[in-house]
PDB file of C-alpha atoms and ligand atoms in Angstrom:
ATOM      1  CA  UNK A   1       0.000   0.000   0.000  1.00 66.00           C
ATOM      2  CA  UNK A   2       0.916   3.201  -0.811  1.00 77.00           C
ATOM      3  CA  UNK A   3       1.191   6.012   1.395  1.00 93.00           C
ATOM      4  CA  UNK A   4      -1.573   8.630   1.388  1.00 98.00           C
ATOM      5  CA  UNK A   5       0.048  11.977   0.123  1.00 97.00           C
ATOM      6  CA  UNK A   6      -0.873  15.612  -0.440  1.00 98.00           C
ATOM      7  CA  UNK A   7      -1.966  16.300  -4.056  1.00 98.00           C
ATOM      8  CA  UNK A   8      -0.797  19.195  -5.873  1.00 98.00           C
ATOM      9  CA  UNK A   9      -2.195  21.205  -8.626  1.00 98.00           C
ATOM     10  CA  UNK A  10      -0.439  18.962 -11.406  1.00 98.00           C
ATOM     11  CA  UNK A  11      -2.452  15.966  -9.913  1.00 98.00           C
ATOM     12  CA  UNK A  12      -5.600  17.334 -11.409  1.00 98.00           C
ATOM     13  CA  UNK A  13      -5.886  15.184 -14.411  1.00 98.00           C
ATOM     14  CA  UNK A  14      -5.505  11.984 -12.387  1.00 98.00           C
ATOM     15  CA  UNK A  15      -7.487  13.730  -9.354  1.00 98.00           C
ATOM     16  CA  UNK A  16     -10.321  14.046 -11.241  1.00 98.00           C
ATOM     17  CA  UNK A  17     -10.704  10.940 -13.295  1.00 98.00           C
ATOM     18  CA  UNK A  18     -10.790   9.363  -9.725  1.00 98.00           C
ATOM     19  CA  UNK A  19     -13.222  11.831  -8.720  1.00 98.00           C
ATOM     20  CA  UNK A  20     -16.118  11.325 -11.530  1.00 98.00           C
ATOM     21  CA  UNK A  21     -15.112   7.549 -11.141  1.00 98.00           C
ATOM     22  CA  UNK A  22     -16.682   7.517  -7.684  1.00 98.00           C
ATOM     23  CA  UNK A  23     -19.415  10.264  -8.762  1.00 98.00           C
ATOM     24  CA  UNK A  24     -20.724   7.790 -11.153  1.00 98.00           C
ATOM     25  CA  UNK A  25     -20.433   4.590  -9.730  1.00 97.00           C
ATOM     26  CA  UNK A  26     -21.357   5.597  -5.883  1.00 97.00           C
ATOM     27  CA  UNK A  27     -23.874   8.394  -6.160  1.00 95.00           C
ATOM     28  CA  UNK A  28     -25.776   7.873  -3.747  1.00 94.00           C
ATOM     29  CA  UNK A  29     -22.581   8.407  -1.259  1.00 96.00           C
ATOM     30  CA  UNK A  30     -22.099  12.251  -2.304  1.00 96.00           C
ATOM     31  CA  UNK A  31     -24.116  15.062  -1.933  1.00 95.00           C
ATOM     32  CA  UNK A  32     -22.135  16.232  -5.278  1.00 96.00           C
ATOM     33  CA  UNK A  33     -23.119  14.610  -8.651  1.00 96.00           C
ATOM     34  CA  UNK A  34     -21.464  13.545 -11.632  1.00 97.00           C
ATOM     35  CA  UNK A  35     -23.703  15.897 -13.858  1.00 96.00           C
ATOM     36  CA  UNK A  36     -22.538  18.817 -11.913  1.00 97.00           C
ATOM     37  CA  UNK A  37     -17.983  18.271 -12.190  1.00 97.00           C
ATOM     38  CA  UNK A  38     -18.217  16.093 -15.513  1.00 97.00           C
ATOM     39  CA  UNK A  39     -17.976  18.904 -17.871  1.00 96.00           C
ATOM     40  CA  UNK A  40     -15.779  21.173 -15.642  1.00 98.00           C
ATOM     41  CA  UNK A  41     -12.556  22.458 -16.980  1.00 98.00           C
ATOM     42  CA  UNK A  42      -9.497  21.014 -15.342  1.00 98.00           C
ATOM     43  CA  UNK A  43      -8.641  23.824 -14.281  1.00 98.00           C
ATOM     44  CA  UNK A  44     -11.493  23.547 -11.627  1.00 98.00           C
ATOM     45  CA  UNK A  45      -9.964  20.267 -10.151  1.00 98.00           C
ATOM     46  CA  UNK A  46      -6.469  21.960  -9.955  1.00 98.00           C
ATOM     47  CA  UNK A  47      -8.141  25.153  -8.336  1.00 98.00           C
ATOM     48  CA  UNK A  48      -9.406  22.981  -5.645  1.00 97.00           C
ATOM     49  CA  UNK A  49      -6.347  21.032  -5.118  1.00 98.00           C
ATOM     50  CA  UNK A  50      -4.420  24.040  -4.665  1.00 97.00           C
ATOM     51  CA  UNK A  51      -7.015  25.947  -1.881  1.00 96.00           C
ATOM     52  CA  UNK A  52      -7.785  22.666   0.145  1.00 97.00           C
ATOM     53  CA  UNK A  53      -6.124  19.279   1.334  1.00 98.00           C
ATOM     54  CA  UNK A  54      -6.844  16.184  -0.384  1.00 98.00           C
ATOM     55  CA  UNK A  55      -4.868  13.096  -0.096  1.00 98.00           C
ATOM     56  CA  UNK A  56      -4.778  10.078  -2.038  1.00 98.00           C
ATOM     57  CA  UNK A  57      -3.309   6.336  -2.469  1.00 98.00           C
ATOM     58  CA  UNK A  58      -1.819   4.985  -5.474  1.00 97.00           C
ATOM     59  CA  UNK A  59      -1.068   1.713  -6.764  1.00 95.00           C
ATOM     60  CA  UNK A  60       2.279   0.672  -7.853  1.00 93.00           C
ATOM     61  CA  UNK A  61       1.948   2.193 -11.854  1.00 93.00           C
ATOM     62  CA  UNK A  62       1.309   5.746  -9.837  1.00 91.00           C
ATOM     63  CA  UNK A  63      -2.569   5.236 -10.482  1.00 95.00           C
ATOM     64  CA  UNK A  64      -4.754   6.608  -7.807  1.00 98.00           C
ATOM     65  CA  UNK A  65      -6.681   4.431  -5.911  1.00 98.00           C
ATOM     66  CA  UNK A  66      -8.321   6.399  -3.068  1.00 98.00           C
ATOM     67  CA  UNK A  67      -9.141   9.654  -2.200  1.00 98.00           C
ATOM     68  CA  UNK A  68     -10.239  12.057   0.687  1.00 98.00           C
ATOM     69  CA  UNK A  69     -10.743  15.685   1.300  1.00 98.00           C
ATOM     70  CA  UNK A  70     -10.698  18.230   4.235  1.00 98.00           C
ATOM     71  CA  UNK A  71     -12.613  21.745   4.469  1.00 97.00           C
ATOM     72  CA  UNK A  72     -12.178  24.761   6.155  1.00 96.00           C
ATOM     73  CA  UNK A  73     -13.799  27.360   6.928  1.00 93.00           C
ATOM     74  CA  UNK A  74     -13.247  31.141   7.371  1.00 91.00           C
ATOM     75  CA  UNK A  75     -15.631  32.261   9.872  1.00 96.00           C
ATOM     76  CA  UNK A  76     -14.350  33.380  12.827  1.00 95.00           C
ATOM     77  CA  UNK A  77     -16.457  31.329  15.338  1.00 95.00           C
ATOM     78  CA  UNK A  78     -16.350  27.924  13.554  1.00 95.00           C
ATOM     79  CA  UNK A  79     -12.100  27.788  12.813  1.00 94.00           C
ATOM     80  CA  UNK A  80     -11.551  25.250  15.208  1.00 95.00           C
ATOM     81  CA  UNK A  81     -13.812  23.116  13.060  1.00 96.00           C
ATOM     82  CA  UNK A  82     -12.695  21.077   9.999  1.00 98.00           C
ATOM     83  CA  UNK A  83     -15.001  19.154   7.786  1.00 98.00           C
ATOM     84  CA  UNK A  84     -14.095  15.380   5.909  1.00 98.00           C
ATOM     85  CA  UNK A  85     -15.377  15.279   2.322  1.00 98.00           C
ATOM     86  CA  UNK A  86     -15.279  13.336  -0.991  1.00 98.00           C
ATOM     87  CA  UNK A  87     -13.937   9.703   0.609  1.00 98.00           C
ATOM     88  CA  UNK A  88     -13.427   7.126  -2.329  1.00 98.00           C
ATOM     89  CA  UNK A  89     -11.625   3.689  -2.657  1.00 98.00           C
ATOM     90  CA  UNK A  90     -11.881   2.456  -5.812  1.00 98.00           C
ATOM     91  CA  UNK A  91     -13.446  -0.850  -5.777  1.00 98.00           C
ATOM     92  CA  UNK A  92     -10.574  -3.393  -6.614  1.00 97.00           C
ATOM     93  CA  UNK A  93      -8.577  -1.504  -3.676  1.00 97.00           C
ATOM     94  CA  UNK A  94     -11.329  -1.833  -1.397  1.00 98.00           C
ATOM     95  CA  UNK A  95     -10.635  -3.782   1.930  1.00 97.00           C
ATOM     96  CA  UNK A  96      -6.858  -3.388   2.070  1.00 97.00           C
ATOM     97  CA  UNK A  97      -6.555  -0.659   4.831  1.00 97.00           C
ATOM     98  CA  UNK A  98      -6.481   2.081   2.578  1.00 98.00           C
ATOM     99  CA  UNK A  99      -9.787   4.071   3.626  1.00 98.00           C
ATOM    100  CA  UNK A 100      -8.438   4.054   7.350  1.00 98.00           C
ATOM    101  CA  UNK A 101      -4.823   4.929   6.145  1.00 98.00           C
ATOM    102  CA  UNK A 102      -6.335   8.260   4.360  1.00 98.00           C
ATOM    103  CA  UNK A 103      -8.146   9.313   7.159  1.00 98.00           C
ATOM    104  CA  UNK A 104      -5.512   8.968   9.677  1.00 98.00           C
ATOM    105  CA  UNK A 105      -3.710  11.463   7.042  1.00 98.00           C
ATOM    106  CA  UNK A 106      -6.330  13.700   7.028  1.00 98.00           C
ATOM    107  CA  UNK A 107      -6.654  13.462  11.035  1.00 98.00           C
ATOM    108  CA  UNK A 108      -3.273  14.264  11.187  1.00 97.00           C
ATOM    109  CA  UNK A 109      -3.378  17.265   8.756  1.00 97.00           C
ATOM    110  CA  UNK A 110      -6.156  18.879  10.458  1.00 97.00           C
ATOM    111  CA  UNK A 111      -4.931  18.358  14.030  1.00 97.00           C
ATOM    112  CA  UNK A 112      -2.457  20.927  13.304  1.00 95.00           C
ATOM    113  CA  UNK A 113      -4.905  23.103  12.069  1.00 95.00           C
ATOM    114  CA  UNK A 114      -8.525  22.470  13.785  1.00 97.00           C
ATOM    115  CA  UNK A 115      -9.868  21.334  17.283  1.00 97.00           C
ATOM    116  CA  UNK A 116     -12.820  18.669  15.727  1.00 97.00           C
ATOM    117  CA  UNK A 117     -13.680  17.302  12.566  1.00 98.00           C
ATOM    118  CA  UNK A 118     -17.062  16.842  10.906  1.00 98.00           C
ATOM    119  CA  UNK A 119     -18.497  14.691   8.449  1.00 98.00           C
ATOM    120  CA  UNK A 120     -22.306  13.598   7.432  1.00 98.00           C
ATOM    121  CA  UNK A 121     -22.615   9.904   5.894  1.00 98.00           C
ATOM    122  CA  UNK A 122     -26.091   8.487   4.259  1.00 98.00           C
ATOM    123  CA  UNK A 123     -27.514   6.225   6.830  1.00 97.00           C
ATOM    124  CA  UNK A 124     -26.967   2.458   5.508  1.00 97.00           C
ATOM    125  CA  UNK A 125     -23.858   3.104   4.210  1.00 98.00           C
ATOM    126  CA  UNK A 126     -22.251   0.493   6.271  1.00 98.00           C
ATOM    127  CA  UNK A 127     -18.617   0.264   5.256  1.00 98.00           C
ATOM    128  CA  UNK A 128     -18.238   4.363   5.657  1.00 98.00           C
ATOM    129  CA  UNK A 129     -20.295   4.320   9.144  1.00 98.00           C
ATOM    130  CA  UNK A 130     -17.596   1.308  10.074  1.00 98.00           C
ATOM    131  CA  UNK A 131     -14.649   2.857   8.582  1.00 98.00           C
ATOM    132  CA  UNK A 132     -15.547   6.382  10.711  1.00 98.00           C
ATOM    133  CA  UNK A 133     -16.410   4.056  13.764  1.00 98.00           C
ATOM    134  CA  UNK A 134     -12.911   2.528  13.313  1.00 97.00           C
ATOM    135  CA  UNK A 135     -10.932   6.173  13.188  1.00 97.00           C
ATOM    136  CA  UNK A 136     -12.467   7.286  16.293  1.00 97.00           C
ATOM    137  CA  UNK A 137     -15.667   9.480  14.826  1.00 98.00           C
ATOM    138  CA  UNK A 138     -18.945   8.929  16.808  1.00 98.00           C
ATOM    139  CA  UNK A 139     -22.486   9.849  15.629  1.00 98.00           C
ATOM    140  CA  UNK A 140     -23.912  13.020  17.611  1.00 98.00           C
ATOM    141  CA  UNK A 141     -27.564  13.267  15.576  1.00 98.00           C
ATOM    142  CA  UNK A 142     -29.189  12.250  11.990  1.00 98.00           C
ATOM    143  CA  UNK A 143     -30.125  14.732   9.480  1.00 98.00           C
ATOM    144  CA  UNK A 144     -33.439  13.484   8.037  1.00 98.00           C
ATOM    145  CA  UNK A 145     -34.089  13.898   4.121  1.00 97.00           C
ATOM    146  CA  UNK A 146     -30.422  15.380   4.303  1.00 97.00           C
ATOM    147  CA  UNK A 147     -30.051  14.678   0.091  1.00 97.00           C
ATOM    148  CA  UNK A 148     -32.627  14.203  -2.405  1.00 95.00           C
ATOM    149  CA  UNK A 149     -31.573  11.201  -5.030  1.00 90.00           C
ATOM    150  CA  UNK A 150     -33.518   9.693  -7.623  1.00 88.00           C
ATOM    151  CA  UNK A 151     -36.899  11.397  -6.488  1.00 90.00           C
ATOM    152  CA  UNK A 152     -36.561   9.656  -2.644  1.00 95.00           C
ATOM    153  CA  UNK A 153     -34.546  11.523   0.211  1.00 97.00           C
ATOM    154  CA  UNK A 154     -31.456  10.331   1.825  1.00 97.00           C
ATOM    155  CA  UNK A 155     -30.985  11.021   5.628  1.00 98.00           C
ATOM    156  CA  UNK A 156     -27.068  11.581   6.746  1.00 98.00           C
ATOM    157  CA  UNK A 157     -25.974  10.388  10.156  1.00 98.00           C
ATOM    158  CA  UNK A 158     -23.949  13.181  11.863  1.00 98.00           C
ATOM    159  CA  UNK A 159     -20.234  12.418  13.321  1.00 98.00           C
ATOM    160  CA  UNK A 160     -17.027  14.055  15.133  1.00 98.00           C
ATOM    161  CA  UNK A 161     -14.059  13.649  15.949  1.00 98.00           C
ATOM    162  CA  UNK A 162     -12.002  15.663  18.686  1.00 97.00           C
ATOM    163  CA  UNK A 163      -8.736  15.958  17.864  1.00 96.00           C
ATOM    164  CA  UNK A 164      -6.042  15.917  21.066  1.00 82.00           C
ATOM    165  CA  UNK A 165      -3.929  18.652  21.817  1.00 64.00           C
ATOM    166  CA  UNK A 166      -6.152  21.406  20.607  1.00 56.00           C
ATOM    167  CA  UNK A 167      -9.178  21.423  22.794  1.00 49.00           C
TER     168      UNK A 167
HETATM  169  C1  LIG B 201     -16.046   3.439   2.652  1.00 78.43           C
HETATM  170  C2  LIG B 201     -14.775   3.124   1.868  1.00 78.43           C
HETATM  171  C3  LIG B 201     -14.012   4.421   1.632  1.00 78.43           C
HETATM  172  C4  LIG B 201     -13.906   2.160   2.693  1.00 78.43           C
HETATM  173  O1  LIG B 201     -12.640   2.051   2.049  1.00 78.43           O
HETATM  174  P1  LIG B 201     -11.682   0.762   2.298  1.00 78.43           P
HETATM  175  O2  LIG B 201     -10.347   1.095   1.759  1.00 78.43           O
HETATM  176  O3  LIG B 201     -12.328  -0.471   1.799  1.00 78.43           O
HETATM  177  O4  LIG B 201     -11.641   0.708   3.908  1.00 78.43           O
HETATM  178  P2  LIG B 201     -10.517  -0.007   4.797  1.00 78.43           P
HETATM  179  O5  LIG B 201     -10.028  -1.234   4.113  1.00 78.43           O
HETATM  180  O6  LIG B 201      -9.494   1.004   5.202  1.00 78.43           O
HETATM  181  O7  LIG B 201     -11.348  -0.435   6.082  1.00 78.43           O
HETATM  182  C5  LIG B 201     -11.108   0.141   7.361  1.00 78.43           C
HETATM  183  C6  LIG B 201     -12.198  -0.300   8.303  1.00 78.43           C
HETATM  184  O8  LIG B 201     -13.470   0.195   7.865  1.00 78.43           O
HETATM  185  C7  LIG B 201     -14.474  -0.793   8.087  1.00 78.43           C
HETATM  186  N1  LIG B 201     -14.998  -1.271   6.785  1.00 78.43           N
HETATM  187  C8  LIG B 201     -14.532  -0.970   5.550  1.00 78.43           C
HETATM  188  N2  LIG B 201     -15.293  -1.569   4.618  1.00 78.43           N
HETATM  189  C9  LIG B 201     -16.256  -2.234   5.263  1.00 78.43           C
HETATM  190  C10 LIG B 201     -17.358  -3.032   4.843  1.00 78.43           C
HETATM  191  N3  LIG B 201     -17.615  -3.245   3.536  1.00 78.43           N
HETATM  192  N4  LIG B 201     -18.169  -3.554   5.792  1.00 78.43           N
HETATM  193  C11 LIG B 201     -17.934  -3.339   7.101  1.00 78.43           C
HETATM  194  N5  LIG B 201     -16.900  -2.609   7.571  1.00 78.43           N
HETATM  195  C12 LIG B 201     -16.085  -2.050   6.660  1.00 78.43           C
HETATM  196  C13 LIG B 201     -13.815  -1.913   8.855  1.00 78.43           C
HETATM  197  O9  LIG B 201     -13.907  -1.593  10.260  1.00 78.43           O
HETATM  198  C14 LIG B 201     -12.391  -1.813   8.374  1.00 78.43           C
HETATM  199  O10 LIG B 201     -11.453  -2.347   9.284  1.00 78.43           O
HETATM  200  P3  LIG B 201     -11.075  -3.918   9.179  1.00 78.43           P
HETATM  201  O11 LIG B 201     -10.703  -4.187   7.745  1.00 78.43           O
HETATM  202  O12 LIG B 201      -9.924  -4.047  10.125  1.00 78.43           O
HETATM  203  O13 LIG B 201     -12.292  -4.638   9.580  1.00 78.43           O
HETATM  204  C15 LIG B 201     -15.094   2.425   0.511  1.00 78.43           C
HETATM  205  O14 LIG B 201     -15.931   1.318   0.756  1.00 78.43           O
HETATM  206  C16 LIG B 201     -15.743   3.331  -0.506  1.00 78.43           C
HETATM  207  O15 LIG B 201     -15.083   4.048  -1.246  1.00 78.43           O
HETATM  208  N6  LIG B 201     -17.098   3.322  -0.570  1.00 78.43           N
HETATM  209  C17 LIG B 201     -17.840   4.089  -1.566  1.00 78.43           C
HETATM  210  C18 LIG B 201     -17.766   5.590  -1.333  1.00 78.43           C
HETATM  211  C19 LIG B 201     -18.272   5.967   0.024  1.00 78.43           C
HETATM  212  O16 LIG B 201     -19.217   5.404   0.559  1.00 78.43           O
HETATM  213  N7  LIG B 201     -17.625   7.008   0.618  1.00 78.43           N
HETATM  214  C20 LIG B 201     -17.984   7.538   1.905  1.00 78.43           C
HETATM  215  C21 LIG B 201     -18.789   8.758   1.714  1.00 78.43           C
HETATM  216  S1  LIG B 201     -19.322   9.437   3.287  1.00 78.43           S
END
């Protein structure tokens, strides 16, 4: 397994076929679709690589296999908060540690930065409730008819994580 690293700018090509991968085959898991970032310019994907973290895995040809991103925001009263966004293992990499191993990067990133992390998951989604579980994140509420998908709503189970050192 590869180790999760930072992406640049110049990962933008590879970012974002990884990206739309997971938009289209996992749609349900994102409040983002695949009809809104398919036809965006590349330059989108680097824009966003530049002004927030994302980390992925790749395999040994340098492909990416997995993916997550962290947000921050600029308000003045929620800066010790960070939020988790946009996790994706591709399917053949699936099982192999590599969800956990981006998150602990992303934990780790945003300790230095952030008291807590957020993050909302669709309710059933089993292997990203157990994944969270496993990193430490516990549910604090549910978000009833958080996303609307395919004309039925989607609640999103709540979670945190405090990180040490910064409370
Ligand atoms: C959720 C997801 C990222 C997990 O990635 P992964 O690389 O397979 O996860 P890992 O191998 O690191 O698993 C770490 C832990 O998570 C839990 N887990 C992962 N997949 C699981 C599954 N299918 N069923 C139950 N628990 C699971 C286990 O506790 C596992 O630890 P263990 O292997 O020691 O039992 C992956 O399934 C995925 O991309 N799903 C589709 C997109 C998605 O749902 N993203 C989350 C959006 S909120």
């Amino acid at each position: 397994m590869t180790k999760p690293r930072l992406l640049q700018p110049e990962d933008a090509a590879a970012w974002r076929e990884l990206r739309l991968h997971g938009l289209k085959h996992e749609p349900r898991a994102f409040g983002a679709t695949l009809a809104e970032e398919q036809n965006l310019p590349l330059a989108w994907f680097a824009e966003r690589l530049g002004s927030t973290p994302v980390f992925a895995t790749a395999d040994a040809t340098g492909a990416l296999t997995g993916t997550v991103g962290l947000r921050f925001l600029p308000f003045e009263q929620m800066r010790h908060k960070g939020f988790v966004w946009g996790m994706y293992v591709r399917p053949e990499a699936r099982g192999a540690g590599l969800g956990l191993a981006l998150l602990q990067a992303a934990i780790a990133h945003a300790a230095t930065r952030v008291e807590e992390l957020r993050l909302d998951v669709v309710d059933g989604n089993a292997a990203a409730l157990a994944l969270y579980r496993a990193a430490g994140f516990t549910a604090y509420g549910t978000e009833p008819r958080a996303l609307k998908h395919g004309g039925g709503y989607l609640d999103e189970v709540l979670m945190a994580l405090r990180l040490p050192g910064r409370c």
